[in-house]
Coordinates of C-alpha atoms in Angstrom, one line a residue:
Chain A
X1 CA 93.7 55.4 -107.9
X2 CA 91.7 52.4 -109.0
X3 CA 89.0 51.5 -106.6
X4 CA 88.1 47.8 -106.6
X5 CA 84.4 48.4 -105.5
X6 CA 83.9 50.9 -108.4
X7 CA 85.6 48.5 -110.8
X8 CA 83.5 45.6 -109.8
X9 CA 80.3 47.5 -110.2
X10 CA 81.2 48.9 -113.6
X11 CA 82.3 45.4 -114.8
X12 CA 78.9 44.2 -113.7
X13 CA 77.1 47.1 -115.2
X14 CA 78.9 46.5 -118.5
X15 CA 77.5 43.0 -118.6
X16 CA 74.0 44.3 -117.7
X17 CA 74.0 46.8 -120.6
X18 CA 75.2 44.1 -123.0
X19 CA 72.2 42.0 -121.8
X20 CA 69.9 44.8 -123.0
X21 CA 70.7 44.3 -126.7
X22 CA 70.7 40.6 -126.8
X23 CA 68.5 39.0 -125.4
X24 CA 66.6 42.1 -124.2
X25 CA 66.0 44.1 -127.3
X26 CA 66.1 41.0 -129.5
X27 CA 63.2 39.4 -127.6
X28 CA 61.3 42.7 -127.2
X29 CA 61.2 43.3 -130.9
X30 CA 61.2 39.7 -131.9
X31 CA 57.9 39.0 -130.3
X32 CA 56.3 42.0 -131.9
X33 CA 56.8 41.0 -135.5
X34 CA 55.0 38.4 -137.5
X35 CA 56.3 34.8 -137.2
X36 CA 57.9 34.9 -140.6
X37 CA 60.2 37.7 -139.5
X38 CA 61.1 36.8 -136.0
X39 CA 64.6 35.6 -136.7
X40 CA 65.5 38.4 -139.0
X41 CA 64.4 40.9 -136.3
X42 CA 66.4 39.2 -133.6
X43 CA 69.3 38.9 -135.9
X44 CA 69.4 42.7 -136.3
X45 CA 70.0 43.0 -132.5
X46 CA 72.5 40.2 -132.3
X47 CA 74.4 41.4 -135.4
X48 CA 74.7 44.9 -134.0
X49 CA 76.2 43.5 -130.8
X50 CA 79.0 41.7 -132.8
X51 CA 79.5 44.5 -135.3
X52 CA 79.7 47.5 -133.1
X53 CA 81.9 45.7 -130.5
X54 CA 84.5 45.6 -133.2
X55 CA 83.9 49.0 -134.6
X56 CA 84.3 50.5 -131.1
X57 CA 87.7 48.9 -130.5
X58 CA 89.0 49.8 -134.0
X59 CA 87.8 53.5 -134.3
X60 CA 84.5 54.1 -132.5
X61 CA 85.9 54.8 -129.1
X62 CA 88.6 57.1 -130.4
X63 CA 86.0 59.2 -132.4
X64 CA 83.7 59.4 -129.3
X65 CA 86.1 59.9 -126.4
X66 CA 89.5 60.5 -128.0
X67 CA 91.3 63.9 -127.8
X68 CA 88.9 66.7 -128.9
X69 CA 88.8 68.0 -132.4
X70 CA 87.0 71.3 -132.6
X71 CA 84.5 70.3 -129.9
X72 CA 82.8 68.2 -132.5
X73 CA 84.5 64.8 -132.6
X74 CA 87.3 62.9 -131.0
X75 CA 90.5 62.5 -133.0
X76 CA 91.8 59.2 -134.3
X77 CA 94.7 59.2 -131.8
X78 CA 93.2 56.3 -129.9
X79 CA 92.6 54.2 -132.9
X80 CA 92.7 50.5 -132.1
X81 CA 92.8 51.6 -128.4
X82 CA 96.3 53.0 -128.8
X83 CA 97.2 54.6 -125.5
X84 CA 94.0 53.4 -123.8
X85 CA 95.3 51.6 -120.7
X86 CA 94.6 50.3 -117.3
X87 CA 95.5 53.7 -115.9
X88 CA 92.3 55.7 -115.1
X89 CA 91.5 58.7 -117.3
X90 CA 90.5 61.5 -115.0
X91 CA 88.4 63.2 -117.7
X92 CA 86.0 60.3 -117.5
X93 CA 86.6 58.5 -114.2
X94 CA 89.5 58.5 -111.8
X95 CA 88.7 55.3 -110.0
X96 CA 88.3 52.7 -112.7
X97 CA 90.6 51.6 -115.4
X98 CA 90.3 53.6 -118.6
X99 CA 89.9 50.3 -120.5
X100 CA 86.9 49.5 -118.3
X101 CA 85.3 52.8 -119.1
X102 CA 85.9 52.0 -122.8
X103 CA 84.2 48.7 -122.7
X104 CA 81.3 50.0 -120.6
X105 CA 80.7 52.7 -123.2
X106 CA 80.9 50.1 -125.9
X107 CA 77.7 48.5 -124.8
X108 CA 75.9 51.9 -125.2
X109 CA 77.3 52.3 -128.7
X110 CA 76.0 48.7 -129.4
X111 CA 72.4 49.2 -128.3
X112 CA 71.8 52.6 -129.9
X113 CA 71.8 51.5 -133.5
X114 CA 69.9 48.4 -132.3
X115 CA 67.0 50.6 -131.2
X116 CA 66.5 52.0 -134.6
X117 CA 65.7 48.5 -136.0
X118 CA 62.2 48.8 -134.6
X119 CA 61.4 51.4 -137.2
X120 CA 62.2 49.4 -140.3
X121 CA 61.3 45.9 -139.1
X122 CA 59.9 43.4 -141.5
X123 CA 61.0 45.1 -144.7
X124 CA 64.7 46.1 -144.7
X125 CA 67.3 44.2 -146.7
X126 CA 69.9 42.7 -144.4
X127 CA 72.9 43.9 -146.5
X128 CA 71.5 47.5 -146.4
X129 CA 71.0 47.1 -142.6
X130 CA 74.6 46.1 -142.1
X131 CA 76.0 49.0 -144.1
X132 CA 73.6 51.5 -142.5
X133 CA 74.6 50.4 -139.0
X134 CA 78.3 50.7 -139.4
X135 CA 78.0 54.2 -141.0
X136 CA 75.3 55.4 -138.6
X137 CA 77.4 54.3 -135.6
X138 CA 80.4 56.1 -137.0
X139 CA 78.8 59.3 -138.4
X140 CA 75.9 59.8 -136.0
X141 CA 76.5 58.0 -132.7
X142 CA 80.2 58.7 -132.3
X143 CA 80.0 62.5 -132.9
X144 CA 76.9 63.0 -130.8
X145 CA 78.5 60.9 -128.0
X146 CA 81.5 63.2 -128.2
X147 CA 79.4 66.4 -128.0
X148 CA 77.7 65.3 -124.8
X149 CA 80.2 63.1 -123.0
X150 CA 83.6 63.5 -124.7
X151 CA 86.1 65.7 -123.0
X152 CA 85.9 69.0 -124.9
X153 CA 82.6 68.2 -126.5
X154 CA 80.5 71.3 -127.1
X155 CA 77.4 70.2 -125.3
X156 CA 79.4 69.0 -122.3
X157 CA 81.1 72.4 -122.2
X158 CA 77.8 74.1 -122.4
X159 CA 76.6 72.2 -119.3
X160 CA 74.0 69.9 -120.9
X161 CA 72.9 67.2 -118.4
X162 CA 72.6 63.7 -119.9
X163 CA 73.2 61.2 -117.1
X164 CA 73.0 58.0 -119.1
X165 CA 72.2 58.8 -122.6
X166 CA 68.8 60.4 -123.1
X167 CA 70.0 62.5 -126.0
X168 CA 73.1 60.4 -127.0
X169 CA 71.2 57.1 -127.1
X170 CA 67.5 57.7 -127.3
X171 CA 67.0 61.0 -129.1
X172 CA 69.6 60.2 -131.7
X173 CA 68.3 56.7 -132.4
X174 CA 64.6 57.5 -132.0
X175 CA 64.7 60.5 -134.4
X176 CA 66.8 58.6 -136.9
X177 CA 64.2 55.8 -136.6
X178 CA 61.4 58.2 -137.8
X179 CA 63.5 59.1 -140.8
X180 CA 63.9 55.4 -141.6
X181 CA 60.2 54.7 -141.2
X182 CA 59.3 57.6 -143.5
X183 CA 62.0 56.8 -146.0
X184 CA 61.3 53.1 -146.3
X185 CA 57.5 53.5 -146.3
X186 CA 54.9 51.2 -144.9
X187 CA 55.1 47.4 -144.8
X188 CA 53.0 45.8 -147.6
X189 CA 49.4 45.7 -146.5
X190 CA 49.9 47.9 -143.4
X191 CA 46.6 49.2 -142.3
X192 CA 44.7 46.7 -144.5
X193 CA 46.0 43.3 -143.3
X194 CA 46.1 42.4 -139.6
X195 CA 49.7 42.4 -138.2
X196 CA 49.3 41.4 -134.6
X197 CA 52.5 40.6 -132.6
X198 CA 53.2 36.9 -133.1
X199 CA 54.5 36.1 -129.6
X200 CA 53.8 38.6 -126.8
X201 CA 55.4 36.4 -124.1
X202 CA 58.8 36.9 -125.9
X203 CA 58.1 40.6 -125.9
X204 CA 57.4 40.7 -122.2
X205 CA 60.5 38.7 -121.5
X206 CA 62.5 41.2 -123.6
X207 CA 61.0 44.2 -121.9
X208 CA 61.7 42.7 -118.5
X209 CA 65.3 42.0 -119.5
X210 CA 65.6 45.6 -120.7
X211 CA 64.3 46.8 -117.4
X212 CA 66.9 44.6 -115.5
X213 CA 69.7 45.7 -117.8
X214 CA 68.8 49.3 -117.4
X215 CA 70.1 49.2 -113.8
X216 CA 73.5 48.8 -115.4
X217 CA 72.8 51.5 -117.9
X218 CA 71.6 54.2 -115.4
X219 CA 73.1 53.2 -112.0
X220 CA 76.3 52.2 -113.8
X221 CA 76.5 55.7 -115.3
X222 CA 77.5 56.9 -111.8
X223 CA 80.8 55.2 -112.8
X224 CA 81.2 54.1 -109.2
X225 CA 79.7 52.0 -106.5
X226 CA 78.5 55.0 -104.6
X227 CA 75.5 57.0 -103.4
X228 CA 74.9 58.5 -106.8
X229 CA 74.5 54.9 -108.2
X230 CA 71.9 54.3 -105.5
X231 CA 69.9 57.5 -106.5
X232 CA 70.1 56.5 -110.1
X233 CA 69.0 53.0 -109.4
X234 CA 65.9 54.2 -107.5
X235 CA 65.0 56.8 -110.0
X236 CA 65.2 54.2 -112.8
X237 CA 63.0 51.6 -111.2
X238 CA 60.5 54.3 -110.0
X239 CA 60.0 55.9 -113.4
X240 CA 59.6 52.5 -115.1
X241 CA 57.0 51.4 -112.6
X242 CA 55.1 54.8 -112.7
X243 CA 55.1 54.8 -116.5
X244 CA 54.0 51.1 -116.8
X245 CA 51.2 51.7 -114.3
X246 CA 50.1 54.9 -116.0
X247 CA 50.1 53.4 -119.5
X248 CA 47.9 50.5 -118.3
X249 CA 45.4 52.9 -116.7
X250 CA 45.3 55.1 -119.8
X251 CA 44.4 52.0 -121.8
X252 CA 41.9 50.9 -119.3
X253 CA 40.1 54.2 -119.7
X254 CA 40.6 54.6 -123.4
X255 CA 39.9 51.2 -124.8
X256 CA 38.3 49.4 -121.9
X257 CA 41.1 46.9 -121.1
X258 CA 44.6 47.3 -119.7
X259 CA 47.1 45.2 -121.7
X260 CA 50.4 43.7 -120.7
X261 CA 51.9 45.0 -124.0
X262 CA 50.8 48.4 -122.9
X263 CA 52.4 47.9 -119.4
X264 CA 55.6 46.8 -121.0
X265 CA 55.7 49.6 -123.5
X266 CA 55.0 52.1 -120.8
X267 CA 57.8 50.7 -118.6
X268 CA 60.2 51.0 -121.4
X269 CA 59.1 54.5 -122.1
X270 CA 59.6 55.3 -118.5
X271 CA 63.1 53.9 -118.6
X272 CA 63.9 55.9 -121.7
X273 CA 62.7 59.2 -120.1
X274 CA 64.5 58.7 -116.9
X275 CA 67.8 57.9 -118.6
X276 CA 69.0 61.5 -118.9
X277 CA 67.6 62.3 -115.5
X278 CA 68.5 59.3 -113.4
X279 CA 71.5 60.7 -111.5
X280 CA 70.0 64.2 -111.0
X281 CA 66.4 63.7 -109.8
X282 CA 64.6 62.6 -106.6
X283 CA 62.4 59.5 -106.4
X284 CA 59.3 61.8 -106.4
X285 CA 60.5 63.5 -109.6
X286 CA 61.0 60.1 -111.1
X287 CA 57.3 59.3 -110.5
X288 CA 56.4 62.6 -112.3
X289 CA 58.7 61.7 -115.2
X290 CA 57.1 58.2 -115.5
X291 CA 53.5 59.6 -115.5
X292 CA 54.4 62.3 -118.0
X293 CA 56.1 60.1 -120.5
X294 CA 53.3 57.5 -120.4
X295 CA 50.8 60.2 -121.4
X296 CA 53.0 61.7 -124.1
X297 CA 54.3 58.4 -125.6
X298 CA 50.8 56.8 -125.5
X299 CA 49.5 59.8 -127.5
X300 CA 52.4 59.5 -130.0
X301 CA 52.0 55.7 -130.5
X302 CA 48.3 55.1 -130.2
X303 CA 46.9 58.4 -131.5
X304 CA 49.3 60.5 -133.6
X305 CA 50.9 57.5 -135.4
X306 CA 47.6 56.1 -136.4
X307 CA 46.3 59.5 -137.6
X308 CA 49.4 60.3 -139.7
X309 CA 49.6 56.7 -140.8
X310 CA 53.4 56.3 -140.9
X311 CA 54.6 52.8 -140.2
X312 CA 57.1 53.1 -137.3
X313 CA 56.6 49.3 -137.0
X314 CA 57.7 48.7 -133.4
X315 CA 57.6 52.3 -132.2
X316 CA 61.3 53.1 -132.0
X317 CA 60.4 56.7 -132.7
X318 CA 57.3 56.8 -130.6
X319 CA 59.0 55.4 -127.5
X320 CA 62.7 56.3 -127.8
X321 CA 62.5 59.5 -129.9
X322 CA 59.6 61.0 -128.1
X323 CA 60.4 59.6 -124.7
X324 CA 64.1 60.5 -124.9
X325 CA 63.2 64.1 -125.9
X326 CA 60.7 64.5 -123.1
X327 CA 63.2 63.0 -120.6
X328 CA 66.0 65.4 -121.7
X329 CA 63.7 68.4 -121.3
X330 CA 62.3 67.2 -118.0
X331 CA 65.8 66.9 -116.7
X332 CA 66.1 70.6 -117.3
X333 CA 63.1 71.1 -115.0
X334 CA 63.6 68.5 -112.3
X335 CA 67.4 68.2 -111.8
X336 CA 68.7 68.9 -108.3
X337 CA 72.1 69.6 -106.9
X338 CA 70.9 68.0 -103.7
X339 CA 71.0 64.6 -105.5
X340 CA 74.1 65.2 -107.5
X341 CA 76.4 68.2 -106.6
X342 CA 78.3 67.7 -109.9
X343 CA 75.1 68.3 -111.8
X344 CA 73.0 71.4 -111.7
X345 CA 69.6 72.6 -110.6
X346 CA 66.7 72.6 -113.1
X347 CA 64.1 75.2 -113.7
X348 CA 61.9 74.0 -110.8
X349 CA 64.8 74.4 -108.5
X350 CA 65.8 77.9 -109.4
X351 CA 67.9 77.6 -112.5
X352 CA 65.8 78.3 -115.6
X353 CA 68.9 78.4 -117.8
X354 CA 69.3 74.6 -117.5
X355 CA 66.0 74.1 -119.4
X356 CA 67.3 76.2 -122.3
X357 CA 70.6 74.2 -122.4
X358 CA 68.7 70.9 -122.5
X359 CA 66.6 72.2 -125.3
X360 CA 69.7 73.2 -127.3
X361 CA 71.1 69.7 -126.8
X362 CA 67.9 68.1 -128.0
X363 CA 67.4 70.3 -131.0
X364 CA 71.0 70.0 -132.1
X365 CA 70.9 66.2 -131.7
X366 CA 67.7 66.0 -133.7
X367 CA 68.8 68.2 -136.5
X368 CA 72.1 66.4 -136.9
X369 CA 70.9 62.8 -136.6
X370 CA 67.9 63.4 -138.9
X371 CA 70.1 65.0 -141.6
X372 CA 72.9 62.5 -141.6
X373 CA 70.5 59.5 -141.4
X374 CA 68.6 60.8 -144.4
X375 CA 71.8 61.2 -146.4
X376 CA 73.0 57.8 -145.5
X377 CA 69.7 56.2 -146.5
X378 CA 69.8 58.0 -149.9
X379 CA 73.3 56.8 -150.6
X380 CA 72.8 53.2 -149.4
X381 CA 69.5 53.0 -151.3
X382 CA 71.2 54.0 -154.5
X383 CA 74.0 51.4 -154.0
X384 CA 72.3 48.3 -152.7
X385 CA 68.6 49.2 -152.2
X386 CA 67.0 49.5 -148.7
X387 CA 63.9 47.4 -149.1
X388 CA 63.5 43.7 -149.9
X389 CA 61.5 43.1 -153.1
X390 CA 57.8 42.8 -152.5
X391 CA 57.8 39.0 -153.1
X392 CA 60.4 38.5 -150.5
X393 CA 58.5 40.7 -148.0
X394 CA 55.5 38.4 -148.5
X395 CA 57.5 35.3 -147.9
X396 CA 59.2 36.8 -144.9
X397 CA 62.7 37.9 -144.1
X398 CA 63.7 34.8 -142.1
X399 CA 63.6 32.6 -145.2
X400 CA 64.6 35.3 -147.8
X401 CA 67.4 37.0 -145.9
X402 CA 68.8 34.1 -143.8
X403 CA 67.3 30.9 -145.1
X404 CA 66.1 29.7 -141.8
X405 CA 62.8 29.6 -140.0
X406 CA 61.9 29.9 -136.3
X407 CA 58.9 27.6 -136.1
X408 CA 58.6 24.5 -138.2
X409 CA 55.7 22.1 -138.6
X410 CA 58.1 19.2 -138.0
X411 CA 58.9 18.0 -134.5
Chain B
X1 CA 30.8 5.5 -146.1
X2 CA 30.7 9.2 -145.1
X3 CA 33.3 11.7 -144.0
X4 CA 31.9 13.8 -141.2
X5 CA 33.7 17.1 -140.7
X6 CA 32.7 19.2 -137.7
X7 CA 33.9 22.7 -136.9
X8 CA 33.4 23.3 -133.2
X9 CA 34.3 25.7 -130.4
X10 CA 37.7 24.8 -128.9
X11 CA 36.4 24.7 -125.4
X12 CA 33.8 22.1 -126.3
X13 CA 36.3 19.6 -127.7
X14 CA 36.6 17.5 -124.5
X15 CA 32.8 17.2 -124.2
X16 CA 32.5 16.1 -127.8
X17 CA 35.3 13.6 -127.5
X18 CA 33.7 12.1 -124.4
X19 CA 30.3 11.9 -126.0
X20 CA 31.7 10.2 -129.1
X21 CA 33.5 7.7 -126.9
X22 CA 30.2 7.0 -125.1
X23 CA 28.7 6.1 -128.5
X24 CA 31.7 3.9 -129.4
X25 CA 33.0 6.2 -132.0
X26 CA 36.7 6.2 -131.3
X27 CA 38.5 7.1 -134.5
X28 CA 38.9 10.7 -135.4
X29 CA 41.4 13.4 -136.4
X30 CA 41.5 16.7 -134.5
X31 CA 43.2 19.9 -135.8
X32 CA 43.5 23.5 -134.7
X33 CA 42.0 25.8 -137.3
X34 CA 41.0 29.5 -137.6
X35 CA 38.0 30.8 -139.4
X36 CA 34.9 32.8 -138.9
X37 CA 31.2 32.6 -139.6
X38 CA 28.3 34.7 -138.3
X39 CA 30.2 35.2 -135.1
X40 CA 32.6 37.5 -137.0
X41 CA 36.2 38.0 -135.9
X42 CA 37.3 39.4 -132.6
X43 CA 39.0 42.8 -132.3
X44 CA 42.3 42.9 -130.5
X45 CA 44.1 46.1 -129.5
X46 CA 47.9 46.5 -129.6
X47 CA 49.3 49.8 -128.5
X48 CA 46.0 51.4 -129.3
X49 CA 45.8 49.9 -132.8
X50 CA 42.8 47.8 -133.5
X51 CA 43.4 44.5 -135.2
X52 CA 40.2 43.1 -136.7
X53 CA 41.6 39.9 -138.0
X54 CA 38.2 38.3 -138.7
X55 CA 39.4 34.9 -137.7
X56 CA 38.7 33.0 -134.5
X57 CA 40.3 29.8 -133.2
X58 CA 38.1 26.7 -133.9
X59 CA 38.7 23.0 -133.7
X60 CA 38.1 20.7 -136.7
X61 CA 37.1 17.1 -136.2
X62 CA 37.2 14.6 -139.0
X63 CA 35.5 11.3 -138.6
X64 CA 35.1 8.6 -141.3
X65 CA 32.2 6.3 -140.6
X66 CA 30.1 3.5 -142.1
X67 CA 26.4 4.4 -142.8
X68 CA 25.2 3.0 -139.5
X69 CA 27.3 5.4 -137.6
X70 CA 26.4 8.6 -139.4
X71 CA 23.4 9.5 -137.3
X72 CA 24.9 8.5 -133.9
X73 CA 28.0 10.6 -134.7
X74 CA 26.0 13.6 -135.6
X75 CA 23.8 13.3 -132.5
X76 CA 26.9 13.0 -130.3
X77 CA 28.5 16.1 -131.7
X78 CA 25.3 18.1 -131.6
X79 CA 24.6 17.1 -128.0
X80 CA 28.1 18.0 -126.8
X81 CA 29.0 21.0 -128.9
X82 CA 25.9 23.0 -128.6
X83 CA 25.8 26.1 -126.4
X84 CA 23.0 27.9 -128.2
X85 CA 25.1 30.9 -129.1
X86 CA 26.4 31.9 -132.5
X87 CA 29.8 30.4 -133.2
X88 CA 28.9 26.9 -132.1
X89 CA 30.1 25.7 -135.5
X90 CA 28.9 23.4 -138.3
X91 CA 28.8 19.8 -139.3
X92 CA 29.6 18.8 -143.0
X93 CA 28.8 15.4 -144.3
X94 CA 30.4 14.2 -147.6
X95 CA 30.4 10.9 -149.4
X96 CA 33.6 9.0 -149.0
X97 CA 34.7 7.2 -152.1
X98 CA 37.3 4.9 -150.6
X99 CA 39.2 4.1 -147.4
X100 CA 42.4 2.1 -147.2
X101 CA 44.2 1.0 -144.1
X102 CA 47.8 1.4 -144.8
X103 CA 49.1 -1.4 -142.5
X104 CA 47.0 -4.2 -144.0
X105 CA 45.8 -2.9 -147.3
X106 CA 42.2 -3.6 -146.3
X107 CA 39.7 -1.4 -148.1
X108 CA 36.2 0.1 -147.7
X109 CA 33.9 -0.8 -144.8
X110 CA 36.5 -3.0 -143.1
X111 CA 39.2 -0.5 -143.2
X112 CA 37.1 2.3 -141.6
X113 CA 36.2 0.9 -138.2

């Protein structure tokens, strides 16, 4: 039975999650790069929105949620949305149209490859990016999505808890981002030349839009206009706030001054970490998640990255990979059936097994996405080359990849 | 004729312009520049990474004057731009070979004022 309240909320949530990719992610990343690369960076988010929207209709949805094949991937039975109708599919939600579930999930498939762009910002060839994205979405996102959320997926069968995509979205993209950063190497002059963000107000706007859109991402994952959505909404906002606050205080202590970039980064890390947990944890647990992820991600981004000297340019790995992993594991500690009877208790609530299951989910996702990403990079590099030539990197990607520029001297 | 180029602290620009006006020196060009001298650059921290760019925001004033106005212009700038700290900037004076007013085609001393 289709419920109009549920349908209205998921329609709204779908639009909210769309907003996270463009303008949210586009502005968040766009402000962090140098002025010569701002359009190319925003283009990567905008392009992925167009590209994966189509991929999802044609074959992505079928591979992710279609009839199960060996617990690993969906079959191609629903290719071109064949058989996906207004009738609800009880495997996913019995109160909203199946087509609505499809388009809601589309926005998750869109943003996930978009997150990776933070790792190779300012140096990747656009053609290589386009090819990488379509293959990554098909060969990494779609299978991992099926494992965790698809009917018959092996992690779903195992009982792994991932409310809104901690492993599906953030671990898969964040770990692939690290592979990209290592494979492509540093930007020219990284560590020698200054590369400060060119427009932090854009970044703050983007981070705030991400936060706003995340209500659709997490509270929408209740797939209904119900109490669970309210729990998820509260956990989401609480973790973001706790993590933003904690990050700013860490900076205040460590470097003498709290920064708004730190606050925004912390809030995004909090949102990432609470994503798998949102519909399973209490508000107090959300505070714990926020505080923990701020400490862990701050260490990854401001200490470990600088020591190891890899160029994860906009911290796609440091925030999404690390934050997503921590969130998935903390879900195994803090989940409560009291919040969500359809979920399970975590280790702190008497069910140590859940932590192990979460760990299996994380390890499998990391191993799979890292391997496939590496192979993809190797092949695409051999065919079209991943990096722009040095000279084009110096001139900037806006001009060399797209022949346009964001800021001109003319009126 | 001389070209006076002054590099000053951005926050002293209003004071300098007022002081020049008081001395009837009304023609000037102002631009935003970055650079550094003894003051060195300023360190900024982004996600824990220190950026020591070495360049600070300054303002450049360019004023072309006849000989009579050289000293008053220098005095006005010195009076208004000085804080006594490093980073107050510098004044450069160069000989000006020619000056042509585009609208009328006037040259030299007449064109300048």
